[in-house]
Amino acid sequence: MQSYKNKYAVILGGSSGLGLATAQKLAQEGMHLIIVHRSRRSVMATFEENVTAMQQNGANVLTFNTDALHPQKREQVITELLEKIGKHQVKAIIHSVARGNLKPMYSQEGAVLSNEDFKLTLDAMAVNYYDWVSAFAKAELCTPNARAIAFTSEGSSRAWSQYGAVAAAKAALESISRGIALEFAPVGITSNCILAGVTDTESLRLIPGSELMKEKSLERNPYGRLTLPEDVGNAVYLLMRDEAAWINGAVIPVDGGEHIR
Amino acid sequence: MQSYKNKYAVILGGSSGLGLATAQKLAQEGMHLIIVHRSRRSVMATFEENVTAMQQNGANVLTFNTDALHPQKREQVITELLEKIGKHQVKAIIHSVARGNLKPMYSQEGAVLSNEDFKLTLDAMAVNYYDWVSAFAKAELCTPNARAIAFTSEGSSRAWSQYGAVAAAKAALESISRGIALEFAPVGITSNCILAGVTDTESLRLIPGSELMKEKSLERNPYGRLTLPEDVGNAVYLLMRDEAAWINGAVIPVDGGEHIR
Amino acid sequence: MQSYKNKYAVILGGSSGLGLATAQKLAQEGMHLIIVHRSRRSVMATFEENVTAMQQNGANVLTFNTDALHPQKREQVITELLEKIGKHQVKAIIHSVARGNLKPMYSQEGAVLSNEDFKLTLDAMAVNYYDWVSAFAKAELCTPNARAIAFTSEGSSRAWSQYGAVAAAKAALESISRGIALEFAPVGITSNCILAGVTDTESLRLIPGSELMKEKSLERNPYGRLTLPEDVGNAVYLLMRDEAAWINGAVIPVDGGEHIR
Amino acid sequence: MQSYKNKYAVILGGSSGLGLATAQKLAQEGMHLIIVHRSRRSVMATFEENVTAMQQNGANVLTFNTDALHPQKREQVITELLEKIGKHQVKAIIHSVARGNLKPMYSQEGAVLSNEDFKLTLDAMAVNYYDWVSAFAKAELCTPNARAIAFTSEGSSRAWSQYGAVAAAKAALESISRGIALEFAPVGITSNCILAGVTDTESLRLIPGSELMKEKSLERNPYGRLTLPEDVGNAVYLLMRDEAAWINGAVIPVDGGEHIR
């Protein structure tokens, strides 16, 4: 039997977008879930419906409506997990936190990215991945041969206006993933990034000029459609399987081939 | 049900090494096989044992002991396949042909790579991949949403002494894979390369200095072991699954993280 | 004094486009030139005017109207050079041969890239670079600390329709450049590629869809203009200088930043 | 006349290593200097000798012994520069600040990289580059067609033990350089990174295991020697020249070809 069955996947940022689609796929394939999210009241009803649906699939679902960036809150989650599920039950740590500041680097008049904007964005979208993996490893929550997975984008190697801080964070995230791939090998945690194509999520819609990004993606994509959250959930699932044990330190595009044009 | 079940995978160079391990894994997971190989008499007995084992697993196995680089012989294979299995039965075309010339680029005395050496190596290890995919597409042998997969190595982006022609071929192969990913999208064939870590196969042992390569890989590899043919077969299997449909044009390292150091 | 002064640069494909602009810049900076070109009668008058202008700048200019891809003709050039300028006078070998076949990889009706198309394109735009560097090194024509330079494009890492053979050749060319950088170090020849942005040359105009390529480049380019042949000539000149001796095996974009978007 | 003559280069971290060698080369070629450094008393005598030597070459040298990471101190430097040299006199901003924390990501006993370690390292070695370029542009200190240059290393795309925070910072730095290349184009500042090979500087000697790094570099380097600070200074000088105006957003290796193996 595949070793991911009946094990837990922690999804940081699991209430919508790529994180939610991942949760749904993994539940469907027999995993239990720990969802760390920060949801406004207005979306809680929808989120809870989603959780119920996963539970009806047979999944245990633990949810934490808390700030994934806050060190003490992370410690609370870990303490609670040790009580509720015990050690060595977490097969996967999936980082889907999208909290970055979008501003130009230069403008004659308006606001530009500040040092603080970079700090917050780098912390939320890059260093935070390490913080969670490190804390889980230290608490011995992970199974042997566990998976750490983070979501990156083409922004890691390109420059787009307003996107400077997020781009730097994505580049740092991929580097941190390589570091985890190397340094957590002794405890058996692999780390990989999934580079999703342009996906029509709420996070995307917050980016100024996202309509144009979508248009260009449709034009570039060999299959003429945008990436769906399910495409990404599917790829995460592949990495759960035992056959993926030797994939480590990689950045895997999941975009129908968009990145090659 | 996963759409690869009971469909065919063609394996070009499937009698040993990565190709054979791939065949074995795919047979085990419910695929049928078409193995194109060029085996000397001395290894035929072992090869036939392997085929028998796959058949006992329930796989249909068609074998062609012929030269994969020869256009007429390719046409013969295609004609025969159309007769025996008919159209739209091939889910995967897997290119594992390793036939390259190893010589230095410069030497004060000995032989160096000739124009001819480059031509043969580029043809066998790069263009040949396109030739097969193109011919299969034209003959309508492929299923909708088929997979083309080729094996590359770190040599595509590095320089090693004696390896100049193979390195150029691997770089060209990855480019051709991107071309296929784009241009065969209308007929639904994705294309990806698997970048295997140093694997202790017969092909490797033919490389001068392979002992040193193995030593260095053991030193670099986060998991302290070489890549096994089974690791690569496992990764090919993941790409067969329906969940991999949106992975296209990628170069996926399968090496335990060796490439990151 | 800079060591390139009064030394020769061989320019393969030096009668127009990037090659010609390079020749002009190097002549202006005090180098002598060997121009290997294949010019139709209709353009010879213009070419000869250009040569005269370079000579008036004080440059010795040797021209060979011959096929750079033909091994015997290469040998003739070398024999003649040994007679006329003698050993150790060539500071730079610059490869600007653009002879590739443009066809789609897949088409339901029209012609597609053949094995032969790939062979010709890989030979002209990739292996030929090695052939010349190798022959010059063997004939001891080069100065100590000489430069080999080849022109590549973003096509080496992207996929564009019709461009499959050229793309593979550019990828192979970059690999061959790395090989030269490593293996010719004992004789002191560095090798680098210049990755030019979209440049409005005759070669570009032959590409189907080049108008669209230009439009997109203008849109992407941070400086809102296309790359000029002079931009590339300037970058080649920088690599001639003694300060560039430690740059080796690199792919240097010269495009105003076009590649980052 | 080349436009860099008699213009200023700001060197952040210019009292030793790559920064100092750069300062010396630029002074020699006719530039004036602004050196921002943080030097302990013990090394001040040597530093002052170096400054005197540059001045004897004819260079104006302004020095600021201050913390390049401190926003108020940056503002003081800018105010003083506006008074002393006025607007539009700065041709180059060169970032050579190496202040990163070296610790493992995982250890059963000892200290590991903290969130704070990442923050400090990302700030000093990545975001700080943007802070200075941004502040100089806003104060209109730069000439038209100015150059921003930062020093990176192979660590940006690799994983080495203890090097996780610096690696992330180098990856972020390269991304920020691309952002500057794009977004400061309207004010005519290009941005490029120089990726130096392993150089035997004081900063290197502080890295645990640096002896082994040097050994491996000597083994890998096609020219069998380490990179010298002068090699890097030379490359920076090339980027000062008018011929480099179209090089933008690039990462240029200066390592004798070390990165290709």
Short mmCIF file of N, CA, C and O in Angstrom, two decimals, chain B residues 87-184:
data_model
loop_
_atom_site.label_atom_id
_atom_site.label_comp_id
_atom_site.label_asym_id
_atom_site.label_seq_id
_atom_site.Cartn_x
_atom_site.Cartn_y
_atom_site.Cartn_z
N LYS B 87 -4.80 1.78 -34.59
CA LYS B 87 -4.58 3.19 -34.23
C LYS B 87 -4.96 3.48 -32.78
O LYS B 87 -5.73 2.75 -32.16
N HIS B 88 -4.40 4.59 -32.25
CA HIS B 88 -4.83 5.18 -30.98
C HIS B 88 -4.66 4.25 -29.78
O HIS B 88 -5.46 4.30 -28.84
N GLN B 89 -3.64 3.41 -29.81
CA GLN B 89 -3.40 2.51 -28.67
C GLN B 89 -2.12 2.85 -27.91
O GLN B 89 -1.83 2.23 -26.89
N VAL B 90 -1.34 3.81 -28.42
CA VAL B 90 -0.05 4.11 -27.79
C VAL B 90 -0.16 5.34 -26.88
O VAL B 90 -0.35 6.45 -27.34
N LYS B 91 -0.06 5.10 -25.62
CA LYS B 91 -0.14 6.17 -24.62
C LYS B 91 1.19 6.88 -24.44
O LYS B 91 1.24 8.05 -24.06
N ALA B 92 2.30 6.16 -24.69
CA ALA B 92 3.61 6.75 -24.36
C ALA B 92 4.70 6.33 -25.32
O ALA B 92 4.76 5.18 -25.75
N ILE B 93 5.55 7.30 -25.66
CA ILE B 93 6.76 7.05 -26.45
C ILE B 93 7.93 7.45 -25.58
O ILE B 93 8.07 8.63 -25.21
N ILE B 94 8.76 6.49 -25.23
CA ILE B 94 9.83 6.74 -24.27
C ILE B 94 11.17 6.50 -24.95
O ILE B 94 11.44 5.39 -25.43
N HIS B 95 11.99 7.54 -24.98
CA HIS B 95 13.24 7.49 -25.72
C HIS B 95 14.41 7.26 -24.77
O HIS B 95 14.75 8.11 -23.97
N SER B 96 15.01 6.11 -24.88
CA SER B 96 16.13 5.76 -24.00
C SER B 96 17.31 5.24 -24.82
O SER B 96 17.98 4.30 -24.44
N VAL B 97 17.54 5.88 -25.97
CA VAL B 97 18.63 5.46 -26.84
C VAL B 97 19.91 6.18 -26.43
O VAL B 97 19.96 7.41 -26.45
N ALA B 98 20.91 5.42 -26.02
CA ALA B 98 22.18 6.01 -25.59
C ALA B 98 23.27 5.52 -26.53
O ALA B 98 23.82 4.44 -26.33
N ARG B 99 23.53 6.29 -27.58
CA ARG B 99 24.58 5.88 -28.49
C ARG B 99 25.40 7.10 -28.89
O ARG B 99 25.10 7.75 -29.88
N GLY B 100 26.39 7.43 -28.11
CA GLY B 100 27.16 8.65 -28.38
C GLY B 100 28.65 8.37 -28.39
O GLY B 100 29.10 7.40 -27.78
N ASN B 101 29.36 9.22 -29.09
CA ASN B 101 30.80 9.05 -29.17
C ASN B 101 31.52 9.90 -28.14
O ASN B 101 31.27 11.10 -28.05
N LEU B 102 32.38 9.26 -27.40
CA LEU B 102 33.10 9.92 -26.32
C LEU B 102 34.56 10.13 -26.69
O LEU B 102 35.32 9.16 -26.79
N LYS B 103 34.92 11.38 -26.92
CA LYS B 103 36.31 11.72 -27.20
C LYS B 103 36.54 13.14 -26.73
O LYS B 103 35.60 13.92 -26.63
N PRO B 104 37.80 13.51 -26.52
CA PRO B 104 38.04 14.90 -26.14
C PRO B 104 37.82 15.84 -27.34
O PRO B 104 37.80 15.40 -28.49
N MET B 105 37.64 17.10 -27.05
CA MET B 105 37.55 18.12 -28.09
C MET B 105 38.94 18.56 -28.54
O MET B 105 39.12 19.04 -29.65
N TYR B 106 39.89 18.44 -27.63
CA TYR B 106 41.24 18.87 -27.97
C TYR B 106 42.23 17.86 -27.41
O TYR B 106 42.08 17.39 -26.29
N SER B 107 43.23 17.56 -28.20
CA SER B 107 44.29 16.68 -27.74
C SER B 107 45.49 16.92 -28.63
O SER B 107 45.35 17.10 -29.84
N GLN B 108 46.65 16.94 -28.05
CA GLN B 108 47.84 17.20 -28.87
C GLN B 108 48.18 16.01 -29.74
O GLN B 108 48.83 16.14 -30.76
N GLU B 109 47.70 14.83 -29.32
CA GLU B 109 48.11 13.64 -30.06
C GLU B 109 46.94 12.77 -30.50
O GLU B 109 46.78 12.47 -31.67
N GLY B 110 46.12 12.37 -29.53
CA GLY B 110 45.10 11.36 -29.81
C GLY B 110 43.96 11.89 -30.66
O GLY B 110 43.95 13.03 -31.10
N ALA B 111 42.99 11.01 -30.89
CA ALA B 111 41.82 11.37 -31.68
C ALA B 111 40.95 12.36 -30.90
O ALA B 111 40.87 12.30 -29.68
N VAL B 112 40.31 13.24 -31.64
CA VAL B 112 39.36 14.17 -31.03
C VAL B 112 38.01 14.01 -31.73
O VAL B 112 37.90 13.35 -32.76
N LEU B 113 36.98 14.58 -31.14
CA LEU B 113 35.65 14.52 -31.73
C LEU B 113 35.67 15.08 -33.14
O LEU B 113 36.14 16.20 -33.36
N SER B 114 35.13 14.32 -34.08
CA SER B 114 35.04 14.80 -35.46
C SER B 114 33.64 15.34 -35.72
O SER B 114 32.72 15.11 -34.93
N ASN B 115 33.49 16.03 -36.81
CA ASN B 115 32.17 16.50 -37.25
C ASN B 115 31.21 15.31 -37.31
O ASN B 115 30.06 15.40 -36.87
N GLU B 116 31.71 14.20 -37.83
CA GLU B 116 30.92 12.98 -37.93
C GLU B 116 30.48 12.46 -36.55
O GLU B 116 29.34 12.01 -36.37
N ASP B 117 31.37 12.49 -35.58
CA ASP B 117 31.01 12.07 -34.22
C ASP B 117 29.84 12.88 -33.68
O ASP B 117 28.92 12.34 -33.08
N PHE B 118 29.92 14.19 -33.88
CA PHE B 118 28.81 15.04 -33.44
C PHE B 118 27.53 14.67 -34.16
O PHE B 118 26.47 14.55 -33.54
N LYS B 119 27.62 14.48 -35.47
CA LYS B 119 26.42 14.17 -36.25
C LYS B 119 25.74 12.91 -35.76
O LYS B 119 24.52 12.88 -35.56
N LEU B 120 26.52 11.85 -35.58
CA LEU B 120 25.95 10.58 -35.13
C LEU B 120 25.32 10.71 -33.75
O LEU B 120 24.23 10.21 -33.50
N THR B 121 26.02 11.40 -32.89
CA THR B 121 25.54 11.51 -31.51
C THR B 121 24.28 12.37 -31.44
O THR B 121 23.30 12.02 -30.77
N LEU B 122 24.29 13.50 -32.14
CA LEU B 122 23.11 14.36 -32.17
C LEU B 122 21.93 13.62 -32.79
O LEU B 122 20.78 13.75 -32.34
N ASP B 123 22.19 12.83 -33.81
CA ASP B 123 21.11 12.09 -34.45
C ASP B 123 20.51 11.06 -33.50
O ASP B 123 19.29 11.00 -33.32
N ALA B 124 21.38 10.27 -32.88
CA ALA B 124 20.89 9.15 -32.05
C ALA B 124 20.25 9.63 -30.76
O ALA B 124 19.23 9.09 -30.32
N MET B 125 20.83 10.65 -30.14
CA MET B 125 20.41 11.01 -28.79
C MET B 125 19.50 12.24 -28.76
O MET B 125 19.05 12.64 -27.70
N ALA B 126 19.23 12.83 -29.92
CA ALA B 126 18.36 14.01 -29.90
C ALA B 126 17.32 13.95 -31.03
O ALA B 126 16.14 13.76 -30.77
N VAL B 127 17.77 14.06 -32.27
CA VAL B 127 16.82 14.16 -33.38
C VAL B 127 15.95 12.91 -33.48
O VAL B 127 14.76 12.98 -33.81
N ASN B 128 16.53 11.77 -33.15
CA ASN B 128 15.79 10.52 -33.21
C ASN B 128 14.52 10.54 -32.36
O ASN B 128 13.52 9.91 -32.71
N TYR B 129 14.55 11.27 -31.28
CA TYR B 129 13.36 11.41 -30.43
C TYR B 129 12.22 12.04 -31.24
O TYR B 129 11.08 11.54 -31.25
N TYR B 130 12.55 13.14 -31.91
CA TYR B 130 11.55 13.79 -32.78
C TYR B 130 11.09 12.86 -33.88
O TYR B 130 9.88 12.78 -34.18
N ASP B 131 12.02 12.14 -34.51
CA ASP B 131 11.66 11.26 -35.64
C ASP B 131 10.56 10.27 -35.23
O ASP B 131 9.60 10.06 -35.96
N TRP B 132 10.72 9.68 -34.06
CA TRP B 132 9.74 8.69 -33.62
C TRP B 132 8.41 9.33 -33.24
O TRP B 132 7.33 8.85 -33.62
N VAL B 133 8.47 10.41 -32.50
CA VAL B 133 7.22 11.06 -32.08
C VAL B 133 6.45 11.52 -33.33
O VAL B 133 5.23 11.31 -33.45
N SER B 134 7.19 12.13 -34.24
CA SER B 134 6.58 12.63 -35.47
C SER B 134 5.94 11.50 -36.28
O SER B 134 4.79 11.62 -36.74
N ALA B 135 6.66 10.40 -36.42
CA ALA B 135 6.13 9.28 -37.21
C ALA B 135 4.92 8.64 -36.54
O ALA B 135 3.95 8.28 -37.20
N PHE B 136 4.96 8.53 -35.22
CA PHE B 136 3.81 7.96 -34.51
C PHE B 136 2.59 8.87 -34.62
O PHE B 136 1.46 8.40 -34.76
N ALA B 137 2.82 10.18 -34.51
CA ALA B 137 1.70 11.11 -34.61
C ALA B 137 1.08 11.04 -36.00
O ALA B 137 -0.14 10.99 -36.15
N LYS B 138 1.94 11.00 -37.01
CA LYS B 138 1.46 10.96 -38.38
C LYS B 138 0.65 9.69 -38.65
O LYS B 138 -0.36 9.71 -39.34
N ALA B 139 1.11 8.59 -38.07
CA ALA B 139 0.41 7.31 -38.27
C ALA B 139 -0.81 7.17 -37.36
O ALA B 139 -1.49 6.14 -37.37
N GLU B 140 -1.06 8.19 -36.58
CA GLU B 140 -2.21 8.20 -35.64
C GLU B 140 -2.19 7.02 -34.70
O GLU B 140 -3.24 6.46 -34.32
N LEU B 141 -1.01 6.64 -34.27
CA LEU B 141 -0.90 5.53 -33.33
C LEU B 141 -1.23 5.95 -31.89
O LEU B 141 -1.59 5.10 -31.07
N CYS B 142 -1.11 7.24 -31.61
CA CYS B 142 -1.20 7.68 -30.21
C CYS B 142 -2.63 7.87 -29.73
O CYS B 142 -3.51 8.25 -30.49
N THR B 143 -2.81 7.65 -28.45
CA THR B 143 -4.07 7.98 -27.79
C THR B 143 -4.18 9.50 -27.68
O THR B 143 -3.18 10.20 -27.79
N PRO B 144 -5.39 10.01 -27.44
CA PRO B 144 -5.45 11.42 -27.06
C PRO B 144 -4.76 11.58 -25.71
O PRO B 144 -4.81 10.66 -24.89
N ASN B 145 -4.11 12.71 -25.51
CA ASN B 145 -3.37 12.94 -24.26
C ASN B 145 -2.29 11.88 -24.04
O ASN B 145 -2.23 11.22 -23.01
N ALA B 146 -1.45 11.72 -25.04
CA ALA B 146 -0.33 10.77 -24.93
C ALA B 146 0.88 11.48 -24.33
O ALA B 146 0.89 12.69 -24.15
N ARG B 147 1.89 10.68 -24.01
CA ARG B 147 3.09 11.21 -23.37
C ARG B 147 4.32 10.84 -24.19
O ARG B 147 4.54 9.66 -24.47
N ALA B 148 5.13 11.85 -24.51
CA ALA B 148 6.47 11.58 -25.02
C ALA B 148 7.45 11.93 -23.91
O ALA B 148 7.30 12.96 -23.25
N ILE B 149 8.41 11.06 -23.69
CA ILE B 149 9.36 11.23 -22.57
C ILE B 149 10.76 10.86 -23.05
O ILE B 149 10.94 9.83 -23.71
N ALA B 150 11.73 11.71 -22.73
CA ALA B 150 13.12 11.41 -23.10
C ALA B 150 14.00 11.55 -21.87
O ALA B 150 13.68 12.30 -20.95
N PHE B 151 15.12 10.83 -21.89
CA PHE B 151 16.02 10.85 -20.74
C PHE B 151 17.21 11.76 -21.01
O PHE B 151 17.95 11.58 -21.97
N THR B 152 17.39 12.73 -20.14
CA THR B 152 18.53 13.62 -20.27
C THR B 152 19.42 13.48 -19.04
O THR B 152 19.21 12.62 -18.20
N SER B 153 20.44 14.32 -18.96
CA SER B 153 21.34 14.26 -17.80
C SER B 153 21.87 15.66 -17.54
O SER B 153 21.68 16.57 -18.34
N GLU B 154 22.53 15.82 -16.41
CA GLU B 154 23.14 17.11 -16.08
C GLU B 154 24.10 17.58 -17.16
O GLU B 154 24.41 18.76 -17.24
N GLY B 155 24.59 16.65 -17.97
CA GLY B 155 25.48 17.01 -19.06
C GLY B 155 24.90 18.06 -19.99
O GLY B 155 25.63 18.77 -20.67
N SER B 156 23.58 18.19 -20.01
CA SER B 156 22.97 19.18 -20.90
C SER B 156 23.36 20.61 -20.55
O SER B 156 23.31 21.48 -21.40
N SER B 157 23.73 20.84 -19.30
CA SER B 157 24.09 22.21 -18.93
C SER B 157 25.50 22.33 -18.36
O SER B 157 25.87 23.38 -17.86
N ARG B 158 26.26 21.26 -18.43
CA ARG B 158 27.62 21.28 -17.89
C ARG B 158 28.62 20.87 -18.97
O ARG B 158 28.23 20.42 -20.05
N ALA B 159 29.88 21.02 -18.66
CA ALA B 159 30.93 20.54 -19.56
C ALA B 159 31.80 19.54 -18.82
O ALA B 159 32.27 19.82 -17.72
N TRP B 160 31.95 18.38 -19.40
CA TRP B 160 32.86 17.37 -18.86
C TRP B 160 33.78 16.93 -20.00
O TRP B 160 33.34 16.81 -21.15
N SER B 161 35.00 16.67 -19.66
CA SER B 161 35.95 16.23 -20.68
C SER B 161 35.44 14.95 -21.35
O SER B 161 34.89 14.08 -20.70
N GLN B 162 35.63 14.85 -22.65
CA GLN B 162 35.25 13.70 -23.48
C GLN B 162 33.76 13.63 -23.79
O GLN B 162 33.32 12.83 -24.59
N TYR B 163 32.98 14.45 -23.12
CA TYR B 163 31.54 14.31 -23.14
C TYR B 163 30.90 15.36 -24.07
O TYR B 163 29.69 15.51 -24.10
N GLY B 164 31.73 16.05 -24.84
CA GLY B 164 31.25 17.19 -25.63
C GLY B 164 30.11 16.89 -26.58
O GLY B 164 29.15 17.66 -26.68
N ALA B 165 30.17 15.76 -27.28
CA ALA B 165 29.12 15.45 -28.26
C ALA B 165 27.84 15.03 -27.54
O ALA B 165 26.74 15.42 -27.93
N VAL B 166 27.98 14.23 -26.50
CA VAL B 166 26.80 13.81 -25.74
C VAL B 166 26.15 15.02 -25.06
O VAL B 166 24.92 15.16 -25.05
N ALA B 167 26.97 15.91 -24.53
CA ALA B 167 26.44 17.11 -23.88
C ALA B 167 25.62 17.93 -24.88
O ALA B 167 24.51 18.36 -24.57
N ALA B 168 26.17 18.13 -26.07
CA ALA B 168 25.45 18.89 -27.11
C ALA B 168 24.14 18.18 -27.45
O ALA B 168 23.10 18.82 -27.64
N ALA B 169 24.19 16.85 -27.52
CA ALA B 169 22.98 16.09 -27.85
C ALA B 169 21.93 16.22 -26.75
O ALA B 169 20.74 16.35 -27.03
N LYS B 170 22.36 16.20 -25.50
CA LYS B 170 21.39 16.33 -24.41
C LYS B 170 20.77 17.73 -24.41
O LYS B 170 19.57 17.88 -24.17
N ALA B 171 21.57 18.74 -24.68
CA ALA B 171 21.02 20.11 -24.78
C ALA B 171 20.02 20.20 -25.93
O ALA B 171 18.94 20.77 -25.78
N ALA B 172 20.38 19.61 -27.07
CA ALA B 172 19.47 19.62 -28.22
C ALA B 172 18.21 18.82 -27.91
O ALA B 172 17.10 19.21 -28.30
N LEU B 173 18.38 17.70 -27.22
CA LEU B 173 17.23 16.86 -26.86
C LEU B 173 16.22 17.63 -26.01
O LEU B 173 15.01 17.56 -26.25
N GLU B 174 16.70 18.36 -25.02
CA GLU B 174 15.79 19.13 -24.17
C GLU B 174 15.08 20.20 -25.00
O GLU B 174 13.89 20.47 -24.79
N SER B 175 15.79 20.79 -25.94
CA SER B 175 15.16 21.78 -26.81
C SER B 175 14.09 21.13 -27.69
O SER B 175 12.98 21.66 -27.85
N ILE B 176 14.42 19.97 -28.24
CA ILE B 176 13.45 19.25 -29.08
C ILE B 176 12.23 18.86 -28.26
O ILE B 176 11.09 18.92 -28.74
N SER B 177 12.45 18.49 -27.02
CA SER B 177 11.32 18.15 -26.15
C SER B 177 10.40 19.36 -25.97
O SER B 177 9.17 19.23 -26.00
N ARG B 178 11.00 20.54 -25.79
CA ARG B 178 10.16 21.74 -25.69
C ARG B 178 9.40 21.99 -27.00
O ARG B 178 8.24 22.37 -26.98
N GLY B 179 10.08 21.75 -28.11
CA GLY B 179 9.41 21.92 -29.41
C GLY B 179 8.22 20.98 -29.54
O GLY B 179 7.13 21.39 -29.96
N ILE B 180 8.41 19.72 -29.17
CA ILE B 180 7.31 18.75 -29.23
C ILE B 180 6.18 19.19 -28.30
O ILE B 180 5.00 19.13 -28.66
N ALA B 181 6.55 19.65 -27.10
CA ALA B 181 5.54 20.08 -26.13
C ALA B 181 4.65 21.16 -26.71
O ALA B 181 3.45 21.21 -26.44
N LEU B 182 5.24 22.03 -27.49
CA LEU B 182 4.47 23.11 -28.11
C LEU B 182 3.72 22.64 -29.35
O LEU B 182 2.51 22.83 -29.48
N GLU B 183 4.45 21.99 -30.26
CA GLU B 183 3.88 21.80 -31.60
C GLU B 183 2.99 20.57 -31.71
O GLU B 183 2.20 20.47 -32.66
N PHE B 184 3.11 19.64 -30.79
CA PHE B 184 2.21 18.48 -30.82
C PHE B 184 1.04 18.63 -29.85
O PHE B 184 0.25 17.69 -29.70
#
